[in-house]
Amino acid sequence: MNLKAKLFNRIAKTNIMHDEFQATETLAEELLANIPAVTTRPIVFVCIGTDRSTGDSLGPLVGTLLEEKDPSPFYVYGTLDQPIHAVNLEERLKEINAKHRNPYLIGIDACLGRIKNVGVIQLGHGPVKPGAGVNKELPAVGEIHITGIVNVSGFMEFFVLQNTRLNLVMKMAKTIANGIYQASLQYPRQSWSELEWMEEEKTN
């Protein structure tokens, strides 16, 4: 859970209200514009959070919805069944880096923000910084990030998270998952031989 949404306001590339017209399409377009179009690096989404807190369940809800859709060629980690949270984040990142060669990570997390921004999905450059709400020094995650502002920050954050409406979190999770899935359908699918040839051309 990243409680400091305001830290990302300066670098957020796109703000999308989860229920606005064509929110899914906008998120898919922005995502495709920000990830490498031609690369040998696996595109990996790391969905951070826990189902023990309603407000912090955004990440694993997104992961679960994506797992059901099978967004090949993207990879997804962090679900309701196998969440990635403050306790196991470092271990899970090691597993991901061991399984995938030089992965392009995209961090997904819930956050708190201003009341006027509740319900906004942000896509921006740079990582998410989990653990701010539990006073832990945890590794930053992602070359880009997707965050959802689920409630208001500034006072008794843990209480606020526990009392966040699941209805809102679920709607935001569906928008994010659908946007990523749409992006997966449009993402170029090069063969390894084509990619290797292109890499050779670049070095010649």
PDB file of C-alpha atoms in Angstrom:
ATOM      1  CA  MET A   1       0.000   0.000   0.000  1.00  0.00           C
ATOM      2  CA  ASN A   2       1.439   3.325  -1.030  1.00  0.00           C
ATOM      3  CA  LEU A   3      -0.071   6.040   1.137  1.00  0.00           C
ATOM      4  CA  LYS A   4       1.760   8.906  -0.548  1.00  0.00           C
ATOM      5  CA  ALA A   5      -0.180   9.533  -3.761  1.00  0.00           C
ATOM      6  CA  LYS A   6       0.977  13.130  -3.784  1.00  0.00           C
ATOM      7  CA  LEU A   7       4.554  11.988  -4.375  1.00  0.00           C
ATOM      8  CA  PHE A   8       3.499  10.742  -7.781  1.00  0.00           C
ATOM      9  CA  ASN A   9       1.365  13.714  -8.817  1.00  0.00           C
ATOM     10  CA  ARG A  10       4.390  15.438 -10.345  1.00  0.00           C
ATOM     11  CA  ILE A  11       5.284  12.525 -12.608  1.00  0.00           C
ATOM     12  CA  ALA A  12       1.908  10.942 -13.280  1.00  0.00           C
ATOM     13  CA  LYS A  13       1.482  10.896 -17.040  1.00  0.00           C
ATOM     14  CA  THR A  14      -2.239  10.169 -17.058  1.00  0.00           C
ATOM     15  CA  ASN A  15      -5.131  10.514 -14.622  1.00  0.00           C
ATOM     16  CA  ILE A  16      -8.231   8.508 -15.497  1.00  0.00           C
ATOM     17  CA  MET A  17     -11.448   8.462 -13.476  1.00  0.00           C
ATOM     18  CA  HIS A  18     -12.348   4.789 -13.228  1.00  0.00           C
ATOM     19  CA  ASP A  19     -15.949   5.243 -14.388  1.00  0.00           C
ATOM     20  CA  GLU A  20     -15.440   7.850 -17.098  1.00  0.00           C
ATOM     21  CA  PHE A  21     -16.439   7.108 -20.693  1.00  0.00           C
ATOM     22  CA  GLN A  22     -13.849   4.870 -22.373  1.00  0.00           C
ATOM     23  CA  ALA A  23     -11.664   4.686 -19.251  1.00  0.00           C
ATOM     24  CA  THR A  24     -10.622   1.161 -20.223  1.00  0.00           C
ATOM     25  CA  GLU A  25      -9.645   2.205 -23.743  1.00  0.00           C
ATOM     26  CA  THR A  26      -7.709   5.229 -22.476  1.00  0.00           C
ATOM     27  CA  LEU A  27      -5.751   3.137 -19.993  1.00  0.00           C
ATOM     28  CA  ALA A  28      -4.925   0.557 -22.682  1.00  0.00           C
ATOM     29  CA  GLU A  29      -3.702   3.279 -25.068  1.00  0.00           C
ATOM     30  CA  GLU A  30      -1.552   4.958 -22.426  1.00  0.00           C
ATOM     31  CA  LEU A  31      -0.109   1.652 -21.305  1.00  0.00           C
ATOM     32  CA  LEU A  32       0.875   0.701 -24.860  1.00  0.00           C
ATOM     33  CA  ALA A  33       2.424   4.142 -25.309  1.00  0.00           C
ATOM     34  CA  ASN A  34       4.629   3.658 -22.244  1.00  0.00           C
ATOM     35  CA  ILE A  35       5.883   0.077 -22.487  1.00  0.00           C
ATOM     36  CA  PRO A  36       8.506  -1.110 -25.003  1.00  0.00           C
ATOM     37  CA  ALA A  37       6.811  -2.049 -28.281  1.00  0.00           C
ATOM     38  CA  VAL A  38       9.665  -4.256 -29.464  1.00  0.00           C
ATOM     39  CA  THR A  39      11.750  -5.927 -26.781  1.00  0.00           C
ATOM     40  CA  THR A  40      13.117  -9.252 -25.611  1.00  0.00           C
ATOM     41  CA  ARG A  41      12.310  -8.194 -22.042  1.00  0.00           C
ATOM     42  CA  PRO A  42       9.223  -9.910 -20.545  1.00  0.00           C
ATOM     43  CA  ILE A  43       6.467  -7.451 -19.566  1.00  0.00           C
ATOM     44  CA  VAL A  44       5.569  -8.280 -15.949  1.00  0.00           C
ATOM     45  CA  PHE A  45       2.804  -6.752 -13.827  1.00  0.00           C
ATOM     46  CA  VAL A  46       3.407  -6.875 -10.079  1.00  0.00           C
ATOM     47  CA  CYS A  47       0.093  -6.395  -8.264  1.00  0.00           C
ATOM     48  CA  ILE A  48       0.782  -5.347  -4.675  1.00  0.00           C
ATOM     49  CA  GLY A  49      -1.588  -5.459  -1.706  1.00  0.00           C
ATOM     50  CA  THR A  50      -3.518  -7.712   0.635  1.00  0.00           C
ATOM     51  CA  ASP A  51      -7.086  -8.959   0.942  1.00  0.00           C
ATOM     52  CA  ARG A  52      -6.905  -8.365   4.706  1.00  0.00           C
ATOM     53  CA  SER A  53      -7.663  -4.688   4.097  1.00  0.00           C
ATOM     54  CA  THR A  54     -10.469  -3.594   1.788  1.00  0.00           C
ATOM     55  CA  GLY A  55      -8.658  -0.485   0.587  1.00  0.00           C
ATOM     56  CA  ASP A  56      -5.404  -2.350   0.035  1.00  0.00           C
ATOM     57  CA  SER A  57      -7.027  -5.165  -1.956  1.00  0.00           C
ATOM     58  CA  LEU A  58      -6.899  -3.289  -5.279  1.00  0.00           C
ATOM     59  CA  GLY A  59      -3.652  -4.904  -6.417  1.00  0.00           C
ATOM     60  CA  PRO A  60      -4.571  -8.544  -5.745  1.00  0.00           C
ATOM     61  CA  LEU A  61      -8.061  -7.979  -7.175  1.00  0.00           C
ATOM     62  CA  VAL A  62      -6.486  -6.734 -10.406  1.00  0.00           C
ATOM     63  CA  GLY A  63      -4.140  -9.716 -10.420  1.00  0.00           C
ATOM     64  CA  THR A  64      -6.985 -12.182  -9.910  1.00  0.00           C
ATOM     65  CA  LEU A  65      -9.121 -10.624 -12.667  1.00  0.00           C
ATOM     66  CA  LEU A  66      -6.150 -10.693 -15.046  1.00  0.00           C
ATOM     67  CA  GLU A  67      -5.311 -14.278 -14.166  1.00  0.00           C
ATOM     68  CA  GLU A  68      -8.847 -15.248 -15.196  1.00  0.00           C
ATOM     69  CA  LYS A  69      -8.448 -13.413 -18.528  1.00  0.00           C
ATOM     70  CA  ASP A  70      -4.964 -14.790 -19.312  1.00  0.00           C
ATOM     71  CA  PRO A  71      -3.429 -11.588 -20.750  1.00  0.00           C
ATOM     72  CA  SER A  72      -0.711 -13.250 -22.832  1.00  0.00           C
ATOM     73  CA  PRO A  73       1.977 -12.114 -23.694  1.00  0.00           C
ATOM     74  CA  PHE A  74       2.041 -10.256 -20.355  1.00  0.00           C
ATOM     75  CA  TYR A  75       2.918 -11.929 -17.048  1.00  0.00           C
ATOM     76  CA  VAL A  76       1.008 -11.223 -13.828  1.00  0.00           C
ATOM     77  CA  TYR A  77       2.033 -11.761 -10.196  1.00  0.00           C
ATOM     78  CA  GLY A  78       0.023 -10.957  -7.063  1.00  0.00           C
ATOM     79  CA  THR A  79      -3.503 -12.338  -6.671  1.00  0.00           C
ATOM     80  CA  LEU A  80      -6.023 -12.870  -3.886  1.00  0.00           C
ATOM     81  CA  ASP A  81      -4.804 -16.457  -3.669  1.00  0.00           C
ATOM     82  CA  GLN A  82      -1.103 -15.515  -3.693  1.00  0.00           C
ATOM     83  CA  PRO A  83      -0.824 -11.847  -2.691  1.00  0.00           C
ATOM     84  CA  ILE A  84       2.362  -9.800  -2.813  1.00  0.00           C
ATOM     85  CA  HIS A  85       2.586  -7.556   0.249  1.00  0.00           C
ATOM     86  CA  ALA A  86       5.012  -5.946   2.673  1.00  0.00           C
ATOM     87  CA  VAL A  87       5.998  -9.236   4.301  1.00  0.00           C
ATOM     88  CA  ASN A  88       6.901 -11.179   1.159  1.00  0.00           C
ATOM     89  CA  LEU A  89       7.647  -8.435  -1.407  1.00  0.00           C
ATOM     90  CA  GLU A  90      11.433  -8.824  -1.476  1.00  0.00           C
ATOM     91  CA  GLU A  91      11.200 -12.610  -1.736  1.00  0.00           C
ATOM     92  CA  ARG A  92       8.627 -12.476  -4.541  1.00  0.00           C
ATOM     93  CA  LEU A  93      10.676  -9.934  -6.511  1.00  0.00           C
ATOM     94  CA  LYS A  94      13.681 -12.255  -6.299  1.00  0.00           C
ATOM     95  CA  GLU A  95      11.523 -15.101  -7.621  1.00  0.00           C
ATOM     96  CA  ILE A  96      10.273 -12.965 -10.507  1.00  0.00           C
ATOM     97  CA  ASN A  97      13.788 -11.865 -11.448  1.00  0.00           C
ATOM     98  CA  ALA A  98      15.013 -15.465 -11.259  1.00  0.00           C
ATOM     99  CA  LYS A  99      12.198 -16.662 -13.522  1.00  0.00           C
ATOM    100  CA  HIS A 100      12.356 -13.849 -16.095  1.00  0.00           C
ATOM    101  CA  ARG A 101      15.465 -12.440 -17.719  1.00  0.00           C
ATOM    102  CA  ASN A 102      15.678  -8.671 -17.182  1.00  0.00           C
ATOM    103  CA  PRO A 103      11.895  -8.197 -16.801  1.00  0.00           C
ATOM    104  CA  TYR A 104      10.170  -4.877 -17.497  1.00  0.00           C
ATOM    105  CA  LEU A 105       8.218  -4.460 -14.264  1.00  0.00           C
ATOM    106  CA  ILE A 106       4.989  -2.495 -13.892  1.00  0.00           C
ATOM    107  CA  GLY A 107       3.915  -1.928 -10.285  1.00  0.00           C
ATOM    108  CA  ILE A 108       0.216  -1.827  -9.424  1.00  0.00           C
ATOM    109  CA  ASP A 109      -0.881  -0.605  -5.995  1.00  0.00           C
ATOM    110  CA  ALA A 110      -3.621   1.230  -4.112  1.00  0.00           C
ATOM    111  CA  CYS A 111      -3.007   4.636  -2.576  1.00  0.00           C
ATOM    112  CA  LEU A 112      -4.733   7.414  -0.670  1.00  0.00           C
ATOM    113  CA  GLY A 113      -5.071  10.980  -1.923  1.00  0.00           C
ATOM    114  CA  ARG A 114      -7.194  14.105  -2.000  1.00  0.00           C
ATOM    115  CA  ILE A 115     -10.940  13.689  -1.765  1.00  0.00           C
ATOM    116  CA  LYS A 116     -11.468  15.104  -5.271  1.00  0.00           C
ATOM    117  CA  ASN A 117      -9.160  12.415  -6.688  1.00  0.00           C
ATOM    118  CA  VAL A 118     -10.775   9.374  -5.053  1.00  0.00           C
ATOM    119  CA  GLY A 119     -11.582   6.922  -7.835  1.00  0.00           C
ATOM    120  CA  VAL A 120      -8.774   8.155 -10.091  1.00  0.00           C
ATOM    121  CA  ILE A 121      -6.396   5.687 -11.740  1.00  0.00           C
ATOM    122  CA  GLN A 122      -2.898   7.050 -12.359  1.00  0.00           C
ATOM    123  CA  LEU A 123      -0.370   5.762 -14.862  1.00  0.00           C
ATOM    124  CA  GLY A 124       3.069   7.300 -14.640  1.00  0.00           C
ATOM    125  CA  HIS A 125       6.798   6.814 -15.044  1.00  0.00           C
ATOM    126  CA  GLY A 126       8.845   5.544 -12.144  1.00  0.00           C
ATOM    127  CA  PRO A 127       8.114   2.942  -9.487  1.00  0.00           C
ATOM    128  CA  VAL A 128       5.574   2.558  -6.727  1.00  0.00           C
ATOM    129  CA  LYS A 129       7.064   2.606  -3.230  1.00  0.00           C
ATOM    130  CA  PRO A 130       5.155   0.079  -1.117  1.00  0.00           C
ATOM    131  CA  GLY A 131       5.444   0.000   2.647  1.00  0.00           C
ATOM    132  CA  ALA A 132       4.919   3.700   3.369  1.00  0.00           C
ATOM    133  CA  GLY A 133       1.893   2.801   5.453  1.00  0.00           C
ATOM    134  CA  VAL A 134       3.717   0.220   7.558  1.00  0.00           C
ATOM    135  CA  ASN A 135       6.939   2.215   8.056  1.00  0.00           C
ATOM    136  CA  LYS A 136       9.023  -0.396   6.243  1.00  0.00           C
ATOM    137  CA  GLU A 137      11.903   0.126   3.877  1.00  0.00           C
ATOM    138  CA  LEU A 138      10.772  -1.929   0.926  1.00  0.00           C
ATOM    139  CA  PRO A 139      12.117  -2.016  -2.627  1.00  0.00           C
ATOM    140  CA  ALA A 140      10.507   0.277  -5.168  1.00  0.00           C
ATOM    141  CA  VAL A 141       8.660  -1.664  -7.869  1.00  0.00           C
ATOM    142  CA  GLY A 142       8.318  -0.914 -11.553  1.00  0.00           C
ATOM    143  CA  GLU A 143       9.757   1.171 -14.354  1.00  0.00           C
ATOM    144  CA  ILE A 144       6.246   2.559 -14.666  1.00  0.00           C
ATOM    145  CA  HIS A 145       3.345   2.293 -12.252  1.00  0.00           C
ATOM    146  CA  ILE A 146      -0.431   2.104 -12.122  1.00  0.00           C
ATOM    147  CA  THR A 147      -1.989   3.340  -8.889  1.00  0.00           C
ATOM    148  CA  GLY A 148      -5.599   3.693  -7.836  1.00  0.00           C
ATOM    149  CA  ILE A 149      -6.658   6.335  -5.298  1.00  0.00           C
ATOM    150  CA  VAL A 150      -9.146   4.406  -3.176  1.00  0.00           C
ATOM    151  CA  ASN A 151      -9.763   6.834  -0.308  1.00  0.00           C
ATOM    152  CA  VAL A 152      -8.715  10.058   1.443  1.00  0.00           C
ATOM    153  CA  SER A 153      -5.286  10.496   3.035  1.00  0.00           C
ATOM    154  CA  GLY A 154      -4.170  12.573   5.986  1.00  0.00           C
ATOM    155  CA  PHE A 155      -5.754  11.032   9.077  1.00  0.00           C
ATOM    156  CA  MET A 156      -5.816   7.499  10.564  1.00  0.00           C
ATOM    157  CA  GLU A 157      -4.815   5.872   7.279  1.00  0.00           C
ATOM    158  CA  PHE A 158      -5.151   2.286   8.489  1.00  0.00           C
ATOM    159  CA  PHE A 159      -8.673   2.959   9.728  1.00  0.00           C
ATOM    160  CA  VAL A 160      -9.504   4.647   6.423  1.00  0.00           C
ATOM    161  CA  LEU A 161      -8.190   1.658   4.474  1.00  0.00           C
ATOM    162  CA  GLN A 162     -10.163  -0.802   6.552  1.00  0.00           C
ATOM    163  CA  ASN A 163     -13.329   1.204   5.938  1.00  0.00           C
ATOM    164  CA  THR A 164     -12.895   1.779   2.218  1.00  0.00           C
ATOM    165  CA  ARG A 165     -15.879   0.617   0.190  1.00  0.00           C
ATOM    166  CA  LEU A 166     -15.245  -2.663  -1.594  1.00  0.00           C
ATOM    167  CA  ASN A 167     -17.668  -1.527  -4.305  1.00  0.00           C
ATOM    168  CA  LEU A 168     -15.311   1.281  -5.358  1.00  0.00           C
ATOM    169  CA  VAL A 169     -12.186  -0.857  -5.139  1.00  0.00           C
ATOM    170  CA  MET A 170     -13.813  -3.583  -7.247  1.00  0.00           C
ATOM    171  CA  LYS A 171     -14.936  -1.124  -9.927  1.00  0.00           C
ATOM    172  CA  MET A 172     -11.436   0.346 -10.115  1.00  0.00           C
ATOM    173  CA  ALA A 173      -9.872  -3.114 -10.275  1.00  0.00           C
ATOM    174  CA  LYS A 174     -12.146  -4.076 -13.179  1.00  0.00           C
ATOM    175  CA  THR A 175     -11.228  -0.938 -15.112  1.00  0.00           C
ATOM    176  CA  ILE A 176      -7.501  -1.529 -14.585  1.00  0.00           C
ATOM    177  CA  ALA A 177      -7.702  -5.242 -15.437  1.00  0.00           C
ATOM    178  CA  ASN A 178      -9.804  -4.601 -18.534  1.00  0.00           C
ATOM    179  CA  GLY A 179      -7.397  -1.886 -19.674  1.00  0.00           C
ATOM    180  CA  ILE A 180      -4.392  -4.188 -19.289  1.00  0.00           C
ATOM    181  CA  TYR A 181      -6.227  -6.999 -21.059  1.00  0.00           C
ATOM    182  CA  GLN A 182      -7.125  -4.736 -23.980  1.00  0.00           C
ATOM    183  CA  ALA A 183      -3.492  -3.677 -24.185  1.00  0.00           C
ATOM    184  CA  SER A 184      -2.426  -7.338 -24.257  1.00  0.00           C
ATOM    185  CA  LEU A 185      -4.661  -7.973 -27.276  1.00  0.00           C
ATOM    186  CA  GLN A 186      -3.050  -5.080 -29.177  1.00  0.00           C
ATOM    187  CA  TYR A 187       0.534  -5.654 -28.040  1.00  0.00           C
ATOM    188  CA  PRO A 188       2.867  -6.749 -30.880  1.00  0.00           C
ATOM    189  CA  ARG A 189       3.755 -10.414 -30.767  1.00  0.00           C
ATOM    190  CA  GLN A 190       7.218 -10.886 -32.261  1.00  0.00           C
ATOM    191  CA  SER A 191       8.896 -14.245 -32.392  1.00  0.00           C
ATOM    192  CA  TRP A 192      12.204 -14.714 -30.583  1.00  0.00           C
ATOM    193  CA  SER A 193      14.002 -15.160 -33.936  1.00  0.00           C
ATOM    194  CA  GLU A 194      12.627 -11.831 -35.185  1.00  0.00           C
ATOM    195  CA  LEU A 195      13.675 -10.071 -31.993  1.00  0.00           C
ATOM    196  CA  GLU A 196      17.164 -11.585 -32.103  1.00  0.00           C
ATOM    197  CA  TRP A 197      17.541 -10.465 -35.736  1.00  0.00           C
ATOM    198  CA  MET A 198      16.465  -6.944 -34.829  1.00  0.00           C
ATOM    199  CA  GLU A 199      18.932  -6.844 -31.936  1.00  0.00           C
ATOM    200  CA  GLU A 200      21.718  -7.973 -34.300  1.00  0.00           C
ATOM    201  CA  GLU A 201      20.768  -5.244 -36.776  1.00  0.00           C
ATOM    202  CA  LYS A 202      21.066  -2.616 -34.057  1.00  0.00           C
ATOM    203  CA  THR A 203      24.599  -3.693 -33.144  1.00  0.00           C
ATOM    204  CA  ASN A 204      25.866  -3.867 -36.761  1.00  0.00           C
TER     205      ASN A 204
END
